[in-house]
Coordinates of N, CA and C in Angstrom, one line a residue:
X19 N -21.1 -96.9 11.1 CA -20.8 -95.6 10.4 C -20.2 -96.0 9.0
X20 N -20.6 -95.2 8.0 CA -20.2 -95.4 6.6 C -18.7 -95.3 6.5
X21 N -18.1 -96.2 5.7 CA -16.6 -96.1 5.4 C -16.5 -95.3 4.1
X22 N -16.1 -94.0 4.2 CA -16.1 -93.2 3.0 C -14.9 -93.5 2.1
X23 N -13.9 -94.2 2.6 CA -12.8 -94.7 1.7 C -13.4 -95.7 0.7
X24 N -14.2 -96.6 1.2 CA -14.7 -97.7 0.3 C -15.8 -97.3 -0.6
X25 N -16.6 -96.3 -0.2 CA -17.7 -95.9 -1.1 C -17.4 -94.7 -2.0
X26 N -16.2 -94.2 -2.0 CA -15.9 -93.0 -2.7 C -16.2 -93.2 -4.2
X27 N -15.9 -94.3 -4.8 CA -16.0 -94.5 -6.2 C -17.4 -94.4 -6.7
X28 N -18.4 -94.8 -5.9 CA -19.8 -94.8 -6.4 C -20.6 -93.9 -5.5
X29 N -20.0 -93.0 -4.7 CA -20.8 -92.2 -3.7 C -21.7 -91.2 -4.4
X30 N -21.3 -90.6 -5.5 CA -22.1 -89.5 -6.1 C -23.4 -90.1 -6.7
X31 N -23.3 -91.4 -7.2 CA -24.5 -92.0 -7.8 C -25.6 -92.3 -6.8
X32 N -25.2 -92.4 -5.5 CA -26.1 -92.6 -4.5 C -26.6 -91.4 -3.8
X33 N -26.1 -90.2 -4.2 CA -26.4 -88.9 -3.5 C -26.9 -87.8 -4.5
X34 N -27.6 -88.2 -5.5 CA -28.3 -87.2 -6.4 C -27.4 -86.7 -7.5
X35 N -26.1 -87.1 -7.6 CA -25.3 -86.8 -8.7 C -25.2 -85.3 -9.0
X36 N -25.0 -84.9 -10.3 CA -24.8 -83.6 -10.7 C -25.9 -82.6 -10.4
X37 N -27.2 -83.0 -10.6 CA -28.3 -82.0 -10.3 C -28.3 -81.6 -8.8
X38 N -28.1 -82.5 -7.9 CA -28.0 -82.1 -6.5 C -26.8 -81.2 -6.2
X39 N -25.6 -81.6 -6.8 CA -24.4 -80.8 -6.7 C -24.5 -79.4 -7.2
X40 N -25.2 -79.2 -8.4 CA -25.4 -77.9 -9.0 C -26.3 -77.0 -8.1
X41 N -27.3 -77.7 -7.5 CA -28.2 -76.9 -6.7 C -27.5 -76.4 -5.4
X42 N -26.7 -77.3 -4.9 CA -25.9 -76.9 -3.7 C -24.9 -75.8 -4.0
X43 N -24.2 -76.0 -5.1 CA -23.2 -75.0 -5.5 C -23.8 -73.6 -5.7
X44 N -24.9 -73.6 -6.4 CA -25.6 -72.3 -6.7 C -26.0 -71.6 -5.4
X45 N -26.5 -72.4 -4.4 CA -27.0 -71.8 -3.1 C -25.8 -71.3 -2.4
X46 N -24.7 -72.1 -2.4 CA -23.5 -71.6 -1.7 C -23.0 -70.3 -2.3
X47 N -22.9 -70.2 -3.6 CA -22.4 -69.0 -4.3 C -23.3 -67.8 -4.1
X48 N -24.6 -68.1 -3.9 CA -25.5 -67.0 -3.6 C -25.2 -66.3 -2.3
X49 N -24.4 -66.9 -1.4 CA -24.1 -66.4 -0.1 C -22.7 -65.9 0.0
X50 N -21.9 -66.1 -1.1 CA -20.5 -65.7 -1.1 C -20.4 -64.3 -1.9
X51 N -19.8 -63.3 -1.3 CA -19.7 -62.0 -1.9 C -18.9 -62.1 -3.2
X52 N -19.3 -61.3 -4.2 CA -18.6 -61.3 -5.5 C -17.2 -60.9 -5.4
X53 N -16.8 -60.2 -4.3 CA -15.5 -59.8 -4.1 C -14.5 -60.9 -3.6
X54 N -15.1 -62.0 -3.2 CA -14.3 -63.1 -2.7 C -13.4 -63.7 -3.8
X55 N -12.1 -63.9 -3.5 CA -11.2 -64.5 -4.4 C -10.7 -65.9 -4.1
X56 N -10.9 -66.4 -2.9 CA -10.5 -67.7 -2.5 C -11.6 -68.4 -1.7
X57 N -11.8 -69.7 -1.9 CA -12.8 -70.4 -1.1 C -12.2 -71.8 -0.8
X58 N -12.2 -72.1 0.5 CA -11.8 -73.5 0.9 C -13.1 -74.3 1.2
X59 N -13.2 -75.4 0.6 CA -14.3 -76.3 0.8 C -13.9 -77.4 1.8
X60 N -14.3 -77.4 3.0 CA -13.8 -78.4 4.0 C -14.8 -79.6 4.0
X61 N -14.2 -80.8 4.1 CA -15.1 -82.0 4.0 C -15.7 -82.0 2.6
X62 N -14.8 -81.8 1.6 CA -15.3 -81.6 0.2 C -15.7 -83.0 -0.4
X63 N -15.5 -84.1 0.2 CA -15.9 -85.4 -0.3 C -15.3 -85.6 -1.7
X64 N -16.1 -86.0 -2.6 CA -15.7 -86.3 -4.0 C -15.4 -85.1 -4.8
X65 N -15.7 -83.9 -4.3 CA -15.4 -82.7 -5.0 C -16.4 -82.3 -6.0
X66 N -17.6 -83.0 -6.1 CA -18.6 -82.8 -7.1 C -19.2 -81.4 -6.9
X67 N -19.5 -81.0 -5.6 CA -20.0 -79.7 -5.4 C -18.9 -78.7 -5.5
X68 N -17.7 -79.0 -5.1 CA -16.6 -78.1 -5.1 C -16.3 -77.7 -6.6
X69 N -16.3 -78.7 -7.5 CA -16.1 -78.5 -8.9 C -17.2 -77.6 -9.5
X70 N -18.4 -77.8 -9.1 CA -19.5 -76.9 -9.6 C -19.4 -75.5 -9.2
X71 N -18.9 -75.3 -7.9 CA -18.6 -73.9 -7.4 C -17.5 -73.3 -8.3
X72 N -16.5 -74.0 -8.6 CA -15.4 -73.4 -9.4 C -15.8 -73.1 -10.8
X73 N -16.6 -74.0 -11.4 CA -17.0 -73.8 -12.8 C -18.0 -72.6 -12.9
X74 N -18.8 -72.4 -11.8 CA -19.8 -71.4 -11.9 C -19.2 -70.0 -11.7
X75 N -18.0 -69.9 -11.0 CA -17.4 -68.6 -10.7 C -15.9 -68.7 -11.1
X76 N -15.6 -68.6 -12.3 CA -14.2 -68.8 -12.7 C -13.1 -67.9 -12.0
X77 N -13.5 -66.7 -11.5 CA -12.6 -65.8 -10.9 C -12.3 -66.2 -9.4
X78 N -13.0 -67.3 -8.9 CA -12.8 -67.7 -7.5 C -11.8 -68.9 -7.5
X79 N -10.7 -68.7 -6.7 CA -9.8 -69.8 -6.5 C -10.4 -70.8 -5.5
X80 N -10.7 -72.0 -5.9 CA -11.4 -73.0 -5.1 C -10.5 -74.2 -4.8
X81 N -10.4 -74.5 -3.6 CA -9.6 -75.7 -3.2 C -10.3 -76.4 -2.0
X82 N -10.0 -77.7 -1.8 CA -10.7 -78.4 -0.8 C -9.8 -79.3 0.1
X83 N -10.5 -79.7 1.2 CA -9.8 -80.7 2.1 C -10.8 -81.8 2.5
X84 N -10.3 -83.0 2.8 CA -11.2 -84.0 3.3 C -10.4 -85.0 4.1
X85 N -11.0 -85.6 5.1 CA -10.3 -86.5 6.0 C -10.2 -87.9 5.4
X86 N -11.0 -88.2 4.4 CA -11.0 -89.5 3.8 C -10.0 -89.6 2.6
X87 N -9.1 -90.5 2.6 CA -8.2 -90.6 1.5 C -8.9 -90.9 0.2
X88 N -9.8 -91.9 0.3 CA -10.6 -92.3 -0.9 C -11.3 -91.1 -1.5
X89 N -12.0 -90.3 -0.7 CA -12.8 -89.2 -1.2 C -11.8 -88.1 -1.7
X90 N -10.7 -87.8 -1.1 CA -9.8 -86.8 -1.5 C -9.2 -87.2 -2.9
X91 N -8.9 -88.5 -3.1 CA -8.4 -89.0 -4.4 C -9.4 -88.7 -5.5
X92 N -10.7 -89.0 -5.3 CA -11.7 -88.7 -6.3 C -11.7 -87.2 -6.5
X93 N -11.7 -86.4 -5.5 CA -11.8 -84.9 -5.6 C -10.7 -84.4 -6.4
X94 N -9.5 -84.9 -6.2 CA -8.3 -84.4 -6.9 C -8.4 -84.5 -8.4
X95 N -9.1 -85.5 -8.8 CA -9.3 -85.7 -10.3 C -10.3 -84.6 -10.8
X96 N -11.0 -84.0 -9.9 CA -12.0 -82.9 -10.4 C -11.4 -81.5 -10.3
X97 N -10.8 -81.2 -9.1 CA -10.4 -79.8 -8.9 C -8.9 -79.7 -8.6
X98 N -8.2 -80.8 -8.5 CA -6.7 -80.7 -8.4 C -6.2 -80.3 -7.0
X99 N -6.6 -79.2 -6.5 CA -6.1 -78.6 -5.3 C -6.9 -79.1 -4.1
X100 N -6.6 -80.3 -3.6 CA -7.3 -81.0 -2.5 C -6.2 -81.5 -1.6
X101 N -6.4 -81.2 -0.3 CA -5.4 -81.7 0.7 C -6.2 -82.7 1.6
X102 N -5.4 -83.7 2.0 CA -5.9 -84.7 3.0 C -5.7 -84.0 4.4
X103 N -6.8 -83.7 5.1 CA -6.7 -82.9 6.3 C -7.9 -83.1 7.2
X104 N -7.6 -82.9 8.5 CA -8.7 -82.9 9.5 C -9.3 -81.5 9.6
X105 N -10.6 -81.4 9.5 CA -11.2 -80.0 9.5 C -11.1 -79.3 10.8
X106 N -10.7 -80.1 11.9 CA -10.5 -79.5 13.2 C -9.1 -78.8 13.3
X107 N -8.2 -79.1 12.3 CA -6.8 -78.6 12.3 C -6.4 -78.4 10.9
X108 N -6.9 -77.3 10.3 CA -6.7 -77.0 8.9 C -5.2 -76.6 8.7
X109 N -4.7 -77.1 7.6 CA -3.2 -76.7 7.3 C -3.1 -75.4 6.6
X110 N -3.6 -74.4 7.2 CA -3.6 -73.0 6.6 C -3.2 -72.0 7.7
X111 N -2.6 -70.9 7.4 CA -2.3 -69.9 8.4 C -3.6 -69.1 8.7
X112 N -3.5 -68.3 9.7 CA -4.7 -67.4 10.0 C -5.0 -66.5 8.8
X113 N -6.3 -66.1 8.7 CA -6.8 -65.1 7.7 C -6.2 -65.4 6.3
X114 N -6.4 -66.7 5.9 CA -5.8 -67.1 4.6 C -6.8 -67.0 3.5
X115 N -8.1 -67.1 3.7 CA -9.1 -67.2 2.6 C -10.2 -66.3 2.8
X116 N -11.0 -66.0 1.7 CA -12.1 -65.1 1.8 C -13.4 -65.9 2.1
X117 N -13.5 -67.2 1.9 CA -14.7 -67.9 2.2 C -14.3 -69.4 2.5
X118 N -15.2 -69.9 3.4 CA -15.1 -71.4 3.7 C -16.4 -72.0 3.6
X119 N -16.5 -73.1 2.9 CA -17.7 -73.9 2.8 C -17.7 -75.2 3.5
X120 N -18.8 -75.6 4.0 CA -18.9 -77.0 4.7 C -20.3 -77.5 4.4
X121 N -20.4 -78.2 3.3 CA -21.7 -78.8 2.8 C -21.8 -80.2 3.3
X122 N -22.9 -80.5 4.0 CA -23.1 -81.9 4.5 C -21.9 -82.5 5.3
X123 N -21.4 -81.7 6.2 CA -20.3 -82.1 7.0 C -20.6 -82.1 8.5
X124 N -21.1 -81.1 9.0 CA -21.2 -80.9 10.5 C -22.1 -82.0 11.1
X125 N -23.1 -82.5 10.4 CA -24.0 -83.5 11.0 C -23.3 -84.8 11.3
X126 N -22.1 -85.0 10.6 CA -21.4 -86.3 10.8 C -20.5 -86.3 12.0
X127 N -20.2 -85.1 12.5 CA -19.2 -85.0 13.6 C -19.8 -85.2 14.9
X128 N -19.6 -86.3 15.6 CA -20.3 -86.7 16.8 C -19.4 -86.7 18.0
X129 N -18.1 -86.5 17.8 CA -17.2 -86.4 19.0 C -17.3 -85.2 19.8
X130 N -17.1 -85.3 21.1 CA -17.2 -84.1 22.0 C -16.3 -83.0 21.5
X131 N -16.9 -81.8 21.2 CA -16.2 -80.6 20.8 C -15.8 -80.6 19.4
X132 N -16.1 -81.6 18.6 CA -15.7 -81.6 17.2 C -16.3 -80.4 16.4
X133 N -17.6 -80.2 16.5 CA -18.2 -79.2 15.6 C -17.7 -77.8 16.1
X134 N -17.6 -77.6 17.4 CA -17.1 -76.3 17.8 C -15.7 -76.1 17.3
X135 N -14.9 -77.1 17.2 CA -13.5 -77.0 16.7 C -13.5 -76.7 15.2
X136 N -14.4 -77.3 14.5 CA -14.4 -77.0 13.0 C -14.9 -75.6 12.8
X137 N -15.9 -75.1 13.5 CA -16.4 -73.7 13.3 C -15.3 -72.8 13.7
X138 N -14.6 -73.1 14.8 CA -13.5 -72.2 15.2 C -12.4 -72.1 14.2
X139 N -12.1 -73.3 13.6 CA -11.0 -73.3 12.5 C -11.5 -72.5 11.3
X140 N -12.7 -72.7 10.9 CA -13.2 -71.9 9.8 C -13.0 -70.4 10.0
X141 N -13.4 -70.0 11.3 CA -13.2 -68.6 11.6 C -11.8 -68.2 11.6
X142 N -10.9 -69.0 12.1 CA -9.5 -68.7 12.1 C -8.9 -68.4 10.8
X143 N -9.2 -69.3 9.8 CA -8.6 -69.1 8.5 C -9.3 -68.1 7.6
X144 N -10.4 -67.5 8.0 CA -11.1 -66.5 7.3 C -10.5 -65.1 7.5
X145 N -10.4 -64.4 6.4 CA -10.0 -63.0 6.6 C -11.1 -62.2 7.2
X146 N -10.9 -61.0 7.8 CA -12.0 -60.2 8.3 C -13.0 -59.9 7.2
X147 N -14.2 -60.0 7.5 CA -15.2 -59.9 6.4 C -15.5 -61.1 5.6
X148 N -14.7 -62.1 5.8 CA -14.9 -63.4 5.0 C -16.1 -64.1 5.5
X149 N -16.6 -65.1 4.7 CA -17.9 -65.8 5.0 C -17.7 -67.3 5.1
X150 N -18.3 -67.8 6.2 CA -18.4 -69.3 6.4 C -19.8 -69.7 6.0
X151 N -19.9 -70.6 5.0 CA -21.2 -71.1 4.6 C -21.3 -72.6 4.9
X152 N -22.4 -73.0 5.6 CA -22.5 -74.4 6.0 C -23.9 -74.8 6.0
X153 N -24.1 -76.1 5.7 CA -25.4 -76.7 5.9 C -25.7 -76.8 7.4
X154 N -27.0 -76.7 7.8 CA -27.4 -76.9 9.2 C -28.7 -77.7 9.2
X155 N -29.0 -78.4 10.3 CA -30.2 -79.2 10.4 C -30.3 -80.1 9.2
X156 N -29.2 -80.8 8.8 CA -29.2 -81.6 7.7 C -30.2 -82.7 7.7
X157 N -30.3 -83.4 8.8 CA -31.2 -84.6 8.9 C -32.6 -84.2 8.9
X158 N -32.9 -83.0 9.5 CA -34.3 -82.5 9.5 C -34.8 -82.2 8.1
X159 N -33.9 -81.9 7.2 CA -34.2 -81.7 5.8 C -34.9 -82.8 5.1
X160 N -34.6 -84.0 5.6 CA -35.2 -85.2 5.0 C -36.6 -85.5 5.5
X161 N -37.1 -84.8 6.5 CA -38.4 -85.0 7.0 C -39.4 -84.3 6.1
X162 N -40.0 -85.0 5.2 CA -40.9 -84.4 4.2 C -42.4 -84.9 4.4
X163 N -42.7 -85.4 5.6 CA -44.1 -85.8 5.9 C -44.5 -87.1 5.3
X164 N -43.5 -88.0 5.1 CA -43.8 -89.2 4.4 C -44.0 -90.4 5.4
X165 N -44.4 -91.5 4.9 CA -44.5 -92.7 5.8 C -43.2 -93.2 6.2
X166 N -42.1 -92.9 5.4 CA -40.8 -93.3 5.9 C -40.4 -92.4 7.1
X167 N -40.7 -91.2 7.1 CA -40.5 -90.3 8.3 C -41.2 -90.8 9.5
X168 N -42.4 -91.3 9.3 CA -43.1 -91.9 10.5 C -42.4 -93.1 11.0
X169 N -41.9 -93.9 10.1 CA -41.1 -95.1 10.6 C -39.8 -94.7 11.3
X170 N -39.2 -93.7 10.8 CA -37.9 -93.2 11.4 C -38.1 -92.5 12.8
X171 N -39.3 -91.9 12.9 CA -39.5 -91.0 14.1 C -39.1 -91.6 15.4
X172 N -39.5 -92.8 15.8 CA -39.1 -93.3 17.1 C -37.6 -93.5 17.3
X173 N -36.8 -93.4 16.2 CA -35.4 -93.7 16.3 C -34.5 -92.5 16.1
X174 N -35.1 -91.3 15.9 CA -34.4 -90.1 15.6 C -33.5 -89.7 16.8
X175 N -32.3 -89.2 16.4 CA -31.4 -88.7 17.4 C -31.9 -87.3 17.8
X176 N -32.2 -87.1 19.1 CA -32.8 -85.9 19.6 C -31.8 -84.7 19.7
X177 N -30.5 -85.0 19.5 CA -29.5 -84.0 19.7 C -28.5 -83.9 18.5
X178 N -29.0 -83.4 17.3 CA -28.1 -83.3 16.2 C -27.0 -82.4 16.4
X179 N -25.8 -82.7 15.8 CA -24.6 -81.9 16.0 C -24.6 -80.7 15.2
X180 N -25.5 -80.6 14.2 CA -25.4 -79.4 13.3 C -26.7 -78.6 13.4
X181 N -27.3 -78.6 14.6 CA -28.5 -77.7 14.7 C -28.1 -76.3 14.5
X182 N -29.0 -75.5 13.9 CA -28.8 -74.1 13.6 C -28.4 -73.3 14.9
X183 N -29.1 -73.6 16.0 CA -28.9 -72.9 17.2 C -27.4 -73.1 17.7
X184 N -27.0 -74.3 17.6 CA -25.6 -74.7 18.0 C -24.6 -73.9 17.1
X185 N -24.8 -74.0 15.8 CA -23.8 -73.4 14.9 C -23.8 -71.9 15.1
X186 N -24.9 -71.3 15.3 CA -24.9 -69.8 15.5 C -24.1 -69.5 16.8
X187 N -24.3 -70.3 17.8 CA -23.6 -70.1 19.1 C -22.1 -70.3 19.0
X188 N -21.7 -71.4 18.3 CA -20.3 -71.6 18.2 C -19.7 -70.5 17.3
X189 N -20.4 -70.1 16.3 CA -19.9 -69.0 15.4 C -19.7 -67.8 16.2
X190 N -20.7 -67.4 17.0 CA -20.5 -66.2 17.8 C -19.3 -66.2 18.7
X191 N -19.1 -67.4 19.3 CA -17.9 -67.6 20.2 C -16.6 -67.4 19.4
X192 N -16.6 -67.7 18.1 CA -15.4 -67.7 17.3 C -15.3 -66.3 16.5
X193 N -16.3 -65.4 16.7 CA -16.2 -64.2 16.0 C -16.9 -64.1 14.7
X194 N -18.0 -65.0 14.5 CA -18.7 -65.0 13.3 C -20.2 -64.6 13.6
X195 N -20.8 -63.8 12.7 CA -22.1 -63.4 12.9 C -23.0 -63.8 11.7
X196 N -24.2 -64.3 11.9 CA -25.1 -64.7 10.8 C -25.4 -63.5 9.9
X197 N -25.2 -63.7 8.6 CA -25.5 -62.6 7.7 C -26.5 -63.1 6.6
X198 N -26.9 -64.3 6.5 CA -27.8 -64.8 5.5 C -28.1 -66.3 5.6
X199 N -29.0 -66.7 4.8 CA -29.3 -68.1 4.7 C -29.9 -68.4 3.3
X200 N -29.9 -69.7 2.9 CA -30.5 -70.1 1.7 C -31.0 -71.5 1.8
X201 N -31.8 -72.0 0.9 CA -32.3 -73.3 0.8 C -32.1 -73.9 -0.6
X202 N -31.9 -75.2 -0.7 CA -31.8 -75.8 -2.0 C -32.4 -77.2 -1.9
X203 N -32.8 -77.7 -3.1 CA -33.4 -79.0 -3.2 C -32.4 -80.1 -3.3
X204 N -32.5 -81.2 -2.6 CA -31.7 -82.4 -2.8 C -32.2 -83.3 -3.9
X205 N -31.9 -82.9 -5.1 CA -32.4 -83.6 -6.3 C -32.0 -85.0 -6.3
X206 N -33.0 -85.9 -6.5 CA -32.8 -87.3 -6.6 C -32.5 -88.0 -5.3
X207 N -32.8 -87.3 -4.1 CA -32.5 -87.9 -2.8 C -33.8 -88.4 -2.1
X208 N -34.9 -88.2 -2.8 CA -36.1 -88.7 -2.2 C -36.1 -90.3 -2.1
X209 N -36.3 -90.8 -0.9 CA -36.1 -92.2 -0.6 C -37.4 -93.0 -0.9
X210 N -37.2 -94.2 -1.4 CA -38.3 -95.1 -1.5 C -38.1 -96.0 -0.2
X211 N -39.2 -96.7 0.2 CA -39.0 -97.6 1.4 C -37.9 -98.6 1.2
X212 N -37.8 -99.1 0.0 CA -36.8 -100.2 -0.2 C -35.4 -99.6 -0.2
X213 N -35.2 -98.4 -0.8 CA -33.9 -97.8 -0.7 C -33.5 -97.4 0.7
X214 N -34.5 -96.9 1.4 CA -34.3 -96.5 2.8 C -33.9 -97.7 3.7
X215 N -34.6 -98.8 3.4 CA -34.3 -100.1 4.2 C -32.9 -100.5 3.9
X216 N -32.5 -100.5 2.6 CA -31.1 -100.9 2.3 C -30.1 -100.0 3.0
X217 N -30.3 -98.7 3.0 CA -29.4 -97.8 3.6 C -29.3 -97.9 5.1
X218 N -30.5 -98.2 5.7 CA -30.5 -98.5 7.2 C -29.6 -99.7 7.5
X219 N -29.7 -100.7 6.7 CA -28.9 -101.9 6.9 C -27.4 -101.7 6.7
X220 N -27.1 -100.7 5.8 CA -25.7 -100.4 5.5 C -25.1 -99.3 6.4
X221 N -25.9 -98.8 7.3 CA -25.4 -97.8 8.2 C -25.3 -96.4 7.7
X222 N -26.0 -96.1 6.6 CA -26.0 -94.7 6.0 C -26.6 -93.7 6.9
X223 N -27.5 -94.0 7.8 CA -28.2 -93.0 8.6 C -27.6 -93.0 10.1
X224 N -26.4 -93.3 10.2 CA -25.8 -93.4 11.6 C -25.8 -92.0 12.3
X225 N -25.8 -90.9 11.5 CA -25.8 -89.6 12.2 C -27.2 -89.2 12.5
X226 N -28.2 -89.9 12.0 CA -29.6 -89.5 12.2 C -30.4 -90.4 13.1
X227 N -30.1 -91.7 13.1 CA -30.9 -92.6 13.8 C -30.1 -93.3 14.9
X228 N -30.8 -93.6 16.0 CA -30.2 -94.4 17.1 C -30.8 -95.8 16.9
X229 N -29.9 -96.7 16.5 CA -30.4 -98.1 16.2 C -29.5 -99.1 16.8
X230 N -29.6 -99.3 18.1 CA -28.7 -100.3 18.8 C -29.2 -101.7 18.5
X231 N -28.2 -102.6 18.7 CA -28.6 -104.0 18.6 C -29.2 -104.4 17.3
X232 N -30.4 -105.0 17.4 CA -31.1 -105.5 16.2 C -32.1 -104.4 15.7
X233 N -32.1 -103.2 16.2 CA -33.1 -102.2 15.8 C -33.0 -101.9 14.4
X234 N -31.8 -101.9 13.8 CA -31.7 -101.5 12.3 C -32.4 -102.6 11.5
X235 N -32.3 -103.8 11.8 CA -33.0 -104.8 11.0 C -34.5 -104.8 11.2
X236 N -34.9 -104.5 12.4 CA -36.4 -104.3 12.7 C -36.9 -103.1 11.9
X237 N -36.2 -102.0 11.9 CA -36.7 -100.8 11.1 C -36.7 -101.1 9.6
X238 N -35.7 -101.8 9.1 CA -35.7 -102.2 7.7 C -36.9 -103.0 7.3
X239 N -37.2 -103.9 8.2 CA -38.4 -104.8 8.0 C -39.7 -103.9 7.9
X240 N -39.8 -103.0 8.8 CA -41.0 -102.1 8.8 C -41.0 -101.3 7.5
X241 N -39.9 -100.8 7.0 CA -39.8 -100.0 5.8 C -40.2 -100.8 4.6
X242 N -39.7 -102.0 4.5 CA -40.1 -102.8 3.3 C -41.5 -103.2 3.2
X243 N -42.2 -103.1 4.4 CA -43.7 -103.5 4.4 C -44.6 -102.3 4.0
X244 N -44.0 -101.1 3.8 CA -44.8 -99.9 3.5 C -45.4 -100.0 2.1
X245 N -46.5 -99.3 1.8 CA -47.1 -99.3 0.5 C -46.2 -98.7 -0.5
X246 N -46.3 -99.2 -1.8 CA -45.5 -98.7 -2.9 C -44.0 -98.6 -2.5
X247 N -43.4 -99.7 -2.2 CA -42.1 -99.7 -1.7 C -41.0 -99.2 -2.7
X248 N -41.3 -99.2 -4.0 CA -40.4 -98.7 -5.0 C -40.5 -97.2 -5.3
X249 N -41.6 -96.6 -4.8 CA -41.8 -95.2 -5.2 C -41.0 -94.2 -4.3
X250 N -40.2 -93.4 -4.9 CA -39.4 -92.4 -4.1 C -40.4 -91.4 -3.5
X251 N -40.2 -91.0 -2.3 CA -40.9 -89.9 -1.6 C -40.3 -88.6 -2.0
X252 N -40.8 -87.5 -1.5 CA -40.3 -86.2 -1.9 C -38.8 -86.0 -1.6
X253 N -38.1 -85.2 -2.4 CA -36.8 -84.8 -2.1 C -36.6 -83.9 -0.9
X254 N -35.5 -84.0 -0.2 CA -35.2 -83.1 0.9 C -35.0 -81.7 0.5
X255 N -35.1 -80.8 1.4 CA -34.8 -79.4 1.1 C -33.8 -78.9 2.2
X256 N -32.6 -78.6 1.8 CA -31.5 -78.3 2.7 C -31.4 -76.8 3.0
X257 N -30.9 -76.5 4.2 CA -30.7 -75.2 4.6 C -29.2 -74.8 4.8
X258 N -28.9 -73.7 4.3 CA -27.5 -73.1 4.5 C -27.5 -71.9 5.4
X259 N -26.5 -71.7 6.2 CA -26.3 -70.5 6.9 C -25.0 -69.8 6.5
X260 N -25.0 -68.5 6.4 CA -23.8 -67.8 6.1 C -23.4 -67.0 7.3
X261 N -22.2 -67.1 7.8 CA -21.7 -66.4 9.0 C -20.4 -65.6 8.6
X262 N -20.4 -64.3 8.9 CA -19.3 -63.4 8.5 C -18.3 -63.2 9.6
X263 N -17.1 -63.2 9.3 CA -16.0 -62.9 10.3 C -16.0 -61.4 10.6
X264 N -16.0 -61.1 11.9 CA -15.9 -59.7 12.3 C -14.6 -59.1 11.9
X265 N -14.7 -57.8 11.6 CA -13.5 -57.0 11.3 C -12.6 -56.8 12.6

């Protein structure tokens, strides 16, 4: 599993940078009512998306939390109001905010009950009528019909923790109902076989691929043998769901 403390300083450069962050922020804001005055971004990472949300809607008070000290330190330089916190136990009272965002977070949570706990916490801190916006089916967004996808296929985890069906069910249990969805492009995240091979070796795909023993090295070898190994394949297209807290 990726160590987010050690990669924080150069994380954005490996994840599409500002163009991807702006696309994500615009899609999130498209699902947040104009009447919202506060937004908590959980698992905010380096705060690049969080900062873009704040810049795009000046009247919205935006703050974040992250479990990684390294990520939170970078985020604080961008948005200031960032707390080091576990998304399963948010340091906020009930009904404290108008919106909660979770972009590229739930797919990483593999512990028993973790995703349900995060959805439940998001619902707890939302005011009635507030909106929880989260990416779902994150890993599936990378399936663009490429030869890299074909190489990955035998190793895919058949039970993603952020499947839309799961999130809808957990949301309903917590008093949240689906009210909308959006899609956005992961600018600059189209993988080349060589970049995919490097990331397989570094453990970047731990939430997506089941690679026990020497399987990671074998997959990396397959990837490096693909045609045009330096050419990036198509960018992913991510999906967001918006769930509203019942009155």
